[in-house]
Each structure stands twice: as structure tokens, then as C-alpha cells.
Coordinates of C-alpha atoms and ligand atoms in Angstrom, one line a residue:
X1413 CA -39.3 23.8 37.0
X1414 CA -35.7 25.1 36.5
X1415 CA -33.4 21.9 35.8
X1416 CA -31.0 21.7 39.1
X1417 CA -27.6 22.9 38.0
X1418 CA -25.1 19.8 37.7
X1419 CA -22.1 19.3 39.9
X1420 CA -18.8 18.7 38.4
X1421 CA -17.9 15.1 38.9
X1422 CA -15.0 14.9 41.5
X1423 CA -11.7 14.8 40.1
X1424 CA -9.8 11.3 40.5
X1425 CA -7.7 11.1 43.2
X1426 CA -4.2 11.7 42.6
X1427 CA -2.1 8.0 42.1
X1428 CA -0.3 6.6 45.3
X1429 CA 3.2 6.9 44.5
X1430 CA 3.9 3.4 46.3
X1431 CA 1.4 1.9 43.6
X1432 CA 3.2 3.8 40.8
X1433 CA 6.1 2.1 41.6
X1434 CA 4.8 -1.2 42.1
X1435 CA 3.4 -1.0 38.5
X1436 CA 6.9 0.3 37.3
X1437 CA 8.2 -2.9 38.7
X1438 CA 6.0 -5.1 36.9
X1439 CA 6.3 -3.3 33.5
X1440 CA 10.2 -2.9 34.1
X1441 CA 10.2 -7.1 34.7
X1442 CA 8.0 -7.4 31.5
X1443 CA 4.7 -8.7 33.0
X1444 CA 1.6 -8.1 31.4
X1445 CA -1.3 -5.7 32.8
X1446 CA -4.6 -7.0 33.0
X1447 CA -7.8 -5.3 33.3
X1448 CA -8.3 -5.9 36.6
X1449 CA -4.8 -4.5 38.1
X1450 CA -4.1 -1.7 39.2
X1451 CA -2.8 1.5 36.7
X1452 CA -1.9 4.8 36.3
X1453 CA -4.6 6.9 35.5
X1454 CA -2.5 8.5 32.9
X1455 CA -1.7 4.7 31.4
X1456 CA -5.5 4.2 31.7
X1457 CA -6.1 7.3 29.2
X1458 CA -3.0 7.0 27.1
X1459 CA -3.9 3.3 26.3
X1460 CA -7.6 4.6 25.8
X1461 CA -6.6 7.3 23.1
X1462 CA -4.2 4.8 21.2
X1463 CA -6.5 1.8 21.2
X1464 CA -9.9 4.0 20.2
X1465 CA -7.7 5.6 17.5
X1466 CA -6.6 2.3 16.1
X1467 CA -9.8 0.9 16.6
X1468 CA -11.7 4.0 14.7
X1469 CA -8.8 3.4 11.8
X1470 CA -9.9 0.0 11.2
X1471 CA -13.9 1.2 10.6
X1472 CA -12.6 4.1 8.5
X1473 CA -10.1 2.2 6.7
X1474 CA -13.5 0.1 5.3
X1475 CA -14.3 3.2 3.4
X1476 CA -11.3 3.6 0.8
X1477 CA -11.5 -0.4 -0.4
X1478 CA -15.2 -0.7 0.3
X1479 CA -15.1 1.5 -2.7
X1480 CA -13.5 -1.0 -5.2
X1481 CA -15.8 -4.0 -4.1
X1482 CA -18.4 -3.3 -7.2
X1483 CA -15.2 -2.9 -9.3
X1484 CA -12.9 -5.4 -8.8
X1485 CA -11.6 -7.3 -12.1
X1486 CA -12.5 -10.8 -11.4
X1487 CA -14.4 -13.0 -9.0
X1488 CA -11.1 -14.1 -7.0
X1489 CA -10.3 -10.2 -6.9
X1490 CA -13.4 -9.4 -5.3
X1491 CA -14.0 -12.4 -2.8
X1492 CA -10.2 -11.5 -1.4
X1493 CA -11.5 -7.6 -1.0
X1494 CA -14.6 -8.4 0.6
X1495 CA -12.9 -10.7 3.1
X1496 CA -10.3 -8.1 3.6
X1497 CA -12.8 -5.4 4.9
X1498 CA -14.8 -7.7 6.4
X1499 CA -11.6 -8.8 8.4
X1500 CA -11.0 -4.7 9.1
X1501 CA -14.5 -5.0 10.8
X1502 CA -13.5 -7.2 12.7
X1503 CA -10.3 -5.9 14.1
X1504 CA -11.9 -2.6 14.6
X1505 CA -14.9 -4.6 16.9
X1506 CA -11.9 -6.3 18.5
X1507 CA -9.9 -3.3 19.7
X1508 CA -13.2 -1.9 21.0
X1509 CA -13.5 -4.9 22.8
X1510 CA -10.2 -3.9 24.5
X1511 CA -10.6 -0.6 24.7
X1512 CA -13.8 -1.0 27.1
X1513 CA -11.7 -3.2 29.2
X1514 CA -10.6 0.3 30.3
X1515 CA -13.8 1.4 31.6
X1516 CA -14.7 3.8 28.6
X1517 CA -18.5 2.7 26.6
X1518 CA -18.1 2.0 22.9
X1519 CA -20.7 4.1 22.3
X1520 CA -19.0 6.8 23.7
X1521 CA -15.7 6.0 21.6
X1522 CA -18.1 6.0 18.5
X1523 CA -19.5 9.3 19.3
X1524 CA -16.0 11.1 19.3
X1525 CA -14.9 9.4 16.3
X1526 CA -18.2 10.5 14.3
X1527 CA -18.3 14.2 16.0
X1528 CA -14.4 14.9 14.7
X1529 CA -13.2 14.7 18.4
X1530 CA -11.1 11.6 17.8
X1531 CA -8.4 10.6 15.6
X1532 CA -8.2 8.0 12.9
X1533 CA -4.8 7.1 10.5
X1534 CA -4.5 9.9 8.6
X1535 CA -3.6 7.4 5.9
X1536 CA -7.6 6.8 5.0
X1537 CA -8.0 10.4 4.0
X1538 CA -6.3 9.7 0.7
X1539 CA -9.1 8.6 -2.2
X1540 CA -9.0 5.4 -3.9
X1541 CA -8.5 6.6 -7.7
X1542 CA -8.0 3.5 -9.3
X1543 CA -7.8 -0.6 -9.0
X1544 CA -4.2 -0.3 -8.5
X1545 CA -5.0 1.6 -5.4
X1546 CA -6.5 -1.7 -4.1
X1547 CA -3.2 -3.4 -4.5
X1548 CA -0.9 -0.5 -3.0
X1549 CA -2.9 -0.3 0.3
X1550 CA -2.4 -3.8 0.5
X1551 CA 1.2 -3.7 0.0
X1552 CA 2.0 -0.1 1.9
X1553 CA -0.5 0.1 4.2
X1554 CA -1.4 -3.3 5.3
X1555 CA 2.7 -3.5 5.4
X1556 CA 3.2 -0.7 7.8
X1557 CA 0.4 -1.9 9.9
X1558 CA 2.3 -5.1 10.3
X1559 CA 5.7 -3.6 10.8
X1560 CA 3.9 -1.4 13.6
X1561 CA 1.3 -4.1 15.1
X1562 CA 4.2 -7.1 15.4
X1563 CA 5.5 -4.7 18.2
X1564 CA 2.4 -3.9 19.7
X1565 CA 1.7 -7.6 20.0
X1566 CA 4.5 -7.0 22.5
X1567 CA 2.6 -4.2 24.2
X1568 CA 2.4 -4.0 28.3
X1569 CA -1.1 -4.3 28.4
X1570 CA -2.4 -7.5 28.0
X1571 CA -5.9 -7.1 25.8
X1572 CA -4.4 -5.1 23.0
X1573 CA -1.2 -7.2 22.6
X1574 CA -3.5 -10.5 22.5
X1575 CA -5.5 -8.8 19.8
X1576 CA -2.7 -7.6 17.9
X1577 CA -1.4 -11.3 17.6
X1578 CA -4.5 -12.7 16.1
X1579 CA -5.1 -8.7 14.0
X1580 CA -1.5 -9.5 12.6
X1581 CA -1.8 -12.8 11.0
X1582 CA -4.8 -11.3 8.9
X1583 CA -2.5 -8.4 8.1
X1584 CA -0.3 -11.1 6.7
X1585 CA -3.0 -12.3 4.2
X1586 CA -3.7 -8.4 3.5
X1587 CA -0.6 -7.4 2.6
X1588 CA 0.1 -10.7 0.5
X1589 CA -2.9 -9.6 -1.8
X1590 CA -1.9 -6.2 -2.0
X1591 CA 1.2 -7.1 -3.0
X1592 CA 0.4 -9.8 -5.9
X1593 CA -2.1 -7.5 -7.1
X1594 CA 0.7 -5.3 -7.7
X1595 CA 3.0 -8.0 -9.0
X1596 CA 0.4 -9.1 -11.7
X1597 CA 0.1 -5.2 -12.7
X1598 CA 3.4 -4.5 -13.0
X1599 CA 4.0 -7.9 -15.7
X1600 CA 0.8 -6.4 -17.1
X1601 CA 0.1 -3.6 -20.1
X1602 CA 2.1 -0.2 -20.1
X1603 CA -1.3 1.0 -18.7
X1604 CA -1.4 -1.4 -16.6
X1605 CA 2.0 -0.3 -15.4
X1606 CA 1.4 3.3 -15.8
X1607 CA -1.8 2.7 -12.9
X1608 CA 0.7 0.8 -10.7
X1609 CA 2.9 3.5 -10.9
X1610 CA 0.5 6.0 -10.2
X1611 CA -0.9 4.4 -7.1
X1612 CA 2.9 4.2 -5.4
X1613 CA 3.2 7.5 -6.6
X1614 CA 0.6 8.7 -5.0
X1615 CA 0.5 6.2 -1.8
X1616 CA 4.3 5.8 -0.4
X1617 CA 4.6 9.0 1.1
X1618 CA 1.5 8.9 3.1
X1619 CA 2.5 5.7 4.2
X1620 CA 5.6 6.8 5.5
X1621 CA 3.4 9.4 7.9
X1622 CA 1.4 6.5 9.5
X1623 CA 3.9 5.6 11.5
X1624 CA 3.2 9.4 13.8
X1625 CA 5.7 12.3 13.8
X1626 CA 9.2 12.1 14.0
X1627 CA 10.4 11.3 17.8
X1628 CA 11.8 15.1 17.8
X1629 CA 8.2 15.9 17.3
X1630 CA 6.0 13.0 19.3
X1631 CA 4.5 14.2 22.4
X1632 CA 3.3 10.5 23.6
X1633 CA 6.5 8.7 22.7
X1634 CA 8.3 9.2 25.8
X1635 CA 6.0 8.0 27.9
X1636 CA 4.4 5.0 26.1
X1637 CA 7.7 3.5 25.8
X1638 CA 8.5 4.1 29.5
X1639 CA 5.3 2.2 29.9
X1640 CA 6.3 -0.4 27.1
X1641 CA 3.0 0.5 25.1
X1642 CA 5.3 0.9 23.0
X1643 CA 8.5 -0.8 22.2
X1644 CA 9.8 1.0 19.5
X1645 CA 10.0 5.1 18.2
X1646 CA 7.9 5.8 15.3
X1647 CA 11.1 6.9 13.2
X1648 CA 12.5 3.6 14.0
X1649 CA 9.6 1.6 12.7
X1650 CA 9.2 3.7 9.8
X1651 CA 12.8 3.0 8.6
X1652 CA 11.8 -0.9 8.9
X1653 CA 9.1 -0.1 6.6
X1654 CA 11.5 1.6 4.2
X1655 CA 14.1 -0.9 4.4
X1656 CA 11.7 -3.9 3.8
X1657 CA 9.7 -2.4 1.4
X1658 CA 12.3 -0.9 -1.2
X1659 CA 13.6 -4.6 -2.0
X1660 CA 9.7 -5.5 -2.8
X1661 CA 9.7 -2.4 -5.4
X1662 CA 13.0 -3.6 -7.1
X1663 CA 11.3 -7.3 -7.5
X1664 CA 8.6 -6.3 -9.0
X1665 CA 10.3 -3.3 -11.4
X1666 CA 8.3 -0.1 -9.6
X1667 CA 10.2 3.4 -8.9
X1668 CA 9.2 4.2 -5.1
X1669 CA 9.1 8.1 -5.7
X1670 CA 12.4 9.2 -3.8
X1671 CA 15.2 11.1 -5.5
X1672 CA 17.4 11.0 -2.1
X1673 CA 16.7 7.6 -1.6
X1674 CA 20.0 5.5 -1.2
X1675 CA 21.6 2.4 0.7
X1676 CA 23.8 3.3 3.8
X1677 CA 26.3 0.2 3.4
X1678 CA 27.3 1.5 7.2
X1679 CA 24.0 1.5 8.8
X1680 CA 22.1 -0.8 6.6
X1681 CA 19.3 1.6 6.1
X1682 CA 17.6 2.7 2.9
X1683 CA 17.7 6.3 3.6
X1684 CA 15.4 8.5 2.5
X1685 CA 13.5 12.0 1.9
X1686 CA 11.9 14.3 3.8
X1687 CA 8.6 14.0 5.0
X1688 CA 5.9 16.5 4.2
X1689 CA 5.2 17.5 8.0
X1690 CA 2.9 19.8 6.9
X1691 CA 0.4 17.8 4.7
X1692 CA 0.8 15.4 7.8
X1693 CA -0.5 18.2 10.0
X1694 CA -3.5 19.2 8.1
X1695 CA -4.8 15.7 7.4
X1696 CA -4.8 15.1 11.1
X1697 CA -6.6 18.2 12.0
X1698 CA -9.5 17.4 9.5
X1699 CA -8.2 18.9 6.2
X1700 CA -6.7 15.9 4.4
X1701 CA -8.1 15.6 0.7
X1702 CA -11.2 12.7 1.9
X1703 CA -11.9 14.0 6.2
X1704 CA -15.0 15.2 5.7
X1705 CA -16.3 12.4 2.8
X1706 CA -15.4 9.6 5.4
X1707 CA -16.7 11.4 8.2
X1708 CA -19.6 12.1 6.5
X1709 CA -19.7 8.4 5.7
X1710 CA -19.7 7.0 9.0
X1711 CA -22.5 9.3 10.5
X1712 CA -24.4 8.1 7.7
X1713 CA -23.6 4.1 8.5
X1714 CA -24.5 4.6 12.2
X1715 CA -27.7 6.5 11.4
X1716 CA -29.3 4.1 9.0
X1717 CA -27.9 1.3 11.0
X1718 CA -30.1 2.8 13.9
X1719 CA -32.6 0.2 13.4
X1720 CA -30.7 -3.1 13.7
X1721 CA -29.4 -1.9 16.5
X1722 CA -32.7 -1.1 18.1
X1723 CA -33.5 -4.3 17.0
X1724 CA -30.7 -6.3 18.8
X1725 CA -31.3 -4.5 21.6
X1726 CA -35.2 -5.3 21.7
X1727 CA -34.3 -9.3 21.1
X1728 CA -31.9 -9.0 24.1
X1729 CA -34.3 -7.6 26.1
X1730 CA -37.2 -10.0 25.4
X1731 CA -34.7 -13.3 25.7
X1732 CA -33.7 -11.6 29.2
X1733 CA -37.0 -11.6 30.0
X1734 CA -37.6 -15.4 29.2
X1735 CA -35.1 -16.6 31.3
X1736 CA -36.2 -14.5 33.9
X1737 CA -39.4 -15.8 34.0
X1738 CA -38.0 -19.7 33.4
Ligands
BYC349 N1 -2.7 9.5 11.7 O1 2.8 11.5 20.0 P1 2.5 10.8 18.7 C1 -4.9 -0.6 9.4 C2 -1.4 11.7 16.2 S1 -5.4 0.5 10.6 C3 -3.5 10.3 12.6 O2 3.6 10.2 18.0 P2 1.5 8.2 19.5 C4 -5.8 -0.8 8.3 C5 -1.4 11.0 17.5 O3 -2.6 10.3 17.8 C6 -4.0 0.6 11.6 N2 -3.0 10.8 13.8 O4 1.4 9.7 19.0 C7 -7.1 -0.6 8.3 C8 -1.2 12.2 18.5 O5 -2.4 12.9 18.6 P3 -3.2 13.1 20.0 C9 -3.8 1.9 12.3 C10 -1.7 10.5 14.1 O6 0.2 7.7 19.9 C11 -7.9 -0.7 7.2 C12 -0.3 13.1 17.7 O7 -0.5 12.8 16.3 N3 -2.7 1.7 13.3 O8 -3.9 -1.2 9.6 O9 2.6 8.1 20.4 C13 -7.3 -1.1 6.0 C14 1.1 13.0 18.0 O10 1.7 11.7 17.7 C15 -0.9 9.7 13.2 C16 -2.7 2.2 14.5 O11 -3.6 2.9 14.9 C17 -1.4 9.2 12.0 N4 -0.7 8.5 11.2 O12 2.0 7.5 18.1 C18 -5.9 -1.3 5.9 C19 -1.6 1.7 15.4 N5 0.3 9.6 13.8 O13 -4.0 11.8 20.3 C20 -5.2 -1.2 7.0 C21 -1.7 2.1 16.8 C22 0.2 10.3 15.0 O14 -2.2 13.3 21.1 N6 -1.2 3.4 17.1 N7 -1.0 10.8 15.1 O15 -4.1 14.3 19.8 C23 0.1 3.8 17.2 O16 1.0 2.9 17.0 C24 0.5 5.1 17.6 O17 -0.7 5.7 18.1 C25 1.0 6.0 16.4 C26 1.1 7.5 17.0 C27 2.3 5.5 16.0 C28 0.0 6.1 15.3

């Protein structure tokens, strides 16, 4: 029997501009969206898109520490690591969470991620060469998350910016690690130091890129801010990143790997370099140095995790059952 073709579904009705500007009001007197209000469609999906790519950076930012675990130096080292990622899980479950308060299935966020649709932080395409790596995400990433979460908790919608309050004061913990791992390498041996150095080296510019394009160059800006997703550009975040994080280097005696980087006694601003927009450009369309290995990864996760969730499913059917029947 020939399968009977498939109509489109119909295409969502066109927002009343009286409810548009009722939701404008709101935003514009700072109250906070719940999932039961009435939005934009185009809020609905931008929100989507951000929150399932922060969401899917948390699982794949598991990858590049969950790599060190075996390895790390001493029992105090490896408990803080594995409570780290565990915490990553976590926030990544949590931001799904939020994300289906939009309507979307996580299964169907965890589909695109694993297929290559969706993004993740380009940031967790960079391998993990070394222990002092585990130190230097900490510091850099873990600190640019903060610097760009502490707004978010701020965000119009209420979900994520209840998330990213409790996400942040892990981050704090995270970064604090990172950072007095790095602290105790850097009073260590010259190879000690040498592996410290290499890490920042090799880490600080693609931190500077998670924080998105420059504003000449962000497509979403514009209208996440209008929306007060968010409440700050991605250039201005990233110069809070630089100007917080340079002091940290000169405590602890490390060279942040920046020949034009200088203070701006007018501004107040560590200035600095230029970004390599075009290593930005091919990790985020699939080509950074680890895309495929993490990808690769995660399929691998969900498929031999098939079972337990079968399994959980199964249990949740049969206890439905019970009280059913009671
Ligand atoms: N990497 O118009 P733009 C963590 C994409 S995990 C990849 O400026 P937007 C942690 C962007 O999606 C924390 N893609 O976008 C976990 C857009 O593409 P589409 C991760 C990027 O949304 C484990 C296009 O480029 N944090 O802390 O206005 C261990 C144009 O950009 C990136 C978040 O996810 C990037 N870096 O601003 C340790 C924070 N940058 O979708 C630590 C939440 C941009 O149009 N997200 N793109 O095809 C945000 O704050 C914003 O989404 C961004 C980008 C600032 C990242």
C-alpha cells in the first residue's frame, strides 16, 4: 500500500501586533517571562537556540576534563575534577529542563546536537594536552562562563535566569580550582612552569572567542538585547574577561600570549589583539582541531547508554501501572 503523502504542518500564525507590544511592555518594565505567557514566536526560537546550545556545551564540555580524571596527580585533584563534571551534567540536564519549558522534546534537542545540526562552545573543540590544561579551563573557561552567565542570571526569561543563578555559584567553585591549580604550577618546577605556560598559551585565545563574534559581526545580538536575553554585547563581556583576568596572570607570574596587550589609563581597559575570526569560523562549522572526536563521543555515550534508558522507561511504566491498578 503506497504510504499517504504527508501534509506540511500549517505555518504558525503570524504574532498579533497588540500582543507584541504588550510583551514589549513587560520586558521594557523588567518583568520576568514565564512559560506560561504569552511570546513572540521569534523569542520562543531565539531562546530555544541559545538555551540548547548552552545546554549541549555543558554535555560536551564533559569530554575535554573527563579526560584527566584517570590522571589527575593526587586524590584531592581528582575528587574536585569529578565533582566538577559531574556538576557540568548537571547544568547541562538543568538547561534542558528550561529549554522544554519552550515546548521543544529533549530528545529532539539531543538529536541535533549528535547529528552536527546544533551548536556547542567552540571552546570544547580544543584537546586537553596536558594536566595543566585542567587548571586553565578552570581558570579561562570556567571564568568567561561566569563573566557571561552572571548577566544571563539577569535574562528576561524566567527559567534560564533561575538556572543561571544556582549554574553560577558552581562556576565559582570551578573557576577557583582552575585557578589554584594553576597557582600551585606556577610556584612549581621550570616544567612545571613550562606546562602552565603552555596551557595559557594554547587556551587564552580560544577563550577570548567564547564570548561569539564581535557585535559588527553578531547576527542575534540586536535582537536578544531588545528582548533583554541578553544584557550585554559579546565584545563588552569579553573585555570584562580580559580586564579581570590579566591581574590573575600577573599574581601568579604567567605571560597571557599578547604582544599588543596594554592598559588604557583613559578607558580602564586592558586592550588587546586581534582575534583569529577565521579559526573561530571553522571551529563552529565542524572543523575545529577535536568536532568530530567529541561528536563522535557523544553518539557513542547515547548509544551504549540505550539500555538504561530503556530501562527507566520500563520501571516508569510498570510503577504507572501499580498505581493505576491501587
Ligand atoms: N561557540 O549572533 P551571535 C561552560 C554562534 S559551557 C560556538 O553572537 P548569540 C562549561 C552562535 O550560536 C558555557 N558557536 O550569537 C562547560 C550563532 O550561530 P547560529 C557555554 C558560537 O547567540 C563545561 C553565531 O555564532 N555558554 O561554561 O547572540 C566545562 C553568531 O553569533 C559561539 C553559553 O552557551 C561560540 N563560542 O551569542 C567548563 C552561554 N559564539 O545559532 C565550562 C550562552 C557564537 O545563529 N550563550 N556562536 O547558527 C550565549 O551567551 C550566546 O549564545 C553567545 C553567542 C554569546 C555564545
Amino acid at each position: 500500500m503506497a504510504t499517504p503523502a504527508k501534509t506540511p504542518p500549517p505555518a504558525p500564525p503570524a504574532d498579533d501586533p497588540a500582543l507584541v507590544a504588550a510583551f514589549e511592555a513587560r520586558i521594557a518594565a523588567g518583568e520576568s517571562i514565564e512559560p506560561k505567557d504569552w511570546m513572540p514566536a521569534r523569542y520562543r526560537k531565539q531562546l530555544t537556540r541559545m538555551m540548547a546550545q548552552h545546554a549541549h556545551s555543558e554535555i560536551v564540555g564533559m569530554l575535554p576534563e573527563g579526560n584527566w580524571i584517570t590522571r589527575a596527580p593526587t586524590l584531592r585533584r581528582k575528587m574536585s575534577l569529578i565533582a566538577k563534571v559531574q556538576d557540568e551534567a548537571g547544568h547541562g540536564l538543568y538547561i534542558y529542563c528550561g529549554t522544554e519549558t519552550l515546548g521543544v522534546e529533549r530528545d529532539e534537542l539531543v538529536e541535533q546536537l549528535h547529528d552536527g545540526r546544533a551548536k556547542y562552545s567552540s571552546i570544547f573543540n580544543y584537546p586537553t594536552l596536558s594536566w595543566a590544561d585542567m587548571g586553565v579551563i578552570g581558570w579561562f573557561v570556567d571564568g568567561a562562563a561566569i563573566v557571561n552567565q552572571t548577566v544571563l542570571a539577569k535574562a528576561s526569561y524566567g527559567p534560564y535566569a533561575r538556572a543561571m543563578v544556582r549554574i553560577c555559584k558552581e562556576e565559582n567553585f570551578h573557576k577557583r580550582q582552575g585557578y589554584e591549580i594553576c597557582a600551585t604550577l606556577a610556584k612549581g618546577t621550570p616544567a612545571q612552569r613550562a606546562m602552565l605556560q603552555d596551557a595559557i598559551d594554547r587556551f587564552w585565545w580560544p577563550s577570548l572567542m567564547m564570548f561569539g563574534p564581535s557585535d559588527k559581526d553578531s547576527p542575534n545580538s540586536a535582537e536578544l538585547l531588545r528582548w533583554r536575553v541578553k544584557r550585554k554585547t559579546n565584545d563588552e563581556l569579553r573585555q570584562r574577561f580580559v580586564n579581570l583576568t590579566v591581574p590573575q596572570a600577573q599574581a601568579i607570574g604567567v605571560t597571557l600570549p599578547d604582544p599588543d596587550l596594554r592598559f588604557n589609563e583613559e578607558t580602564k581597559n586592558w586592550e588587546f589583539g586581534e582575534i583569529d575570526w577565521a579559526e573561530f569560523r571553522e571551529v563552529i562549522s565542524g572543523n575545529g582541531p577535536c568536532n568530530r572526536e567529541r561528536l563522535a563521543a557523544r553518539n557513542a555515550a547515547h548509544a551504549e547508554g540505550a539500555w538504561v534508558r530503556e530501562a527507566a522507561l520500563a520501571h516508569a511504566a510498570k510503577r504507572h501501572r501499580t498505581t493505576e491498578a491501587a
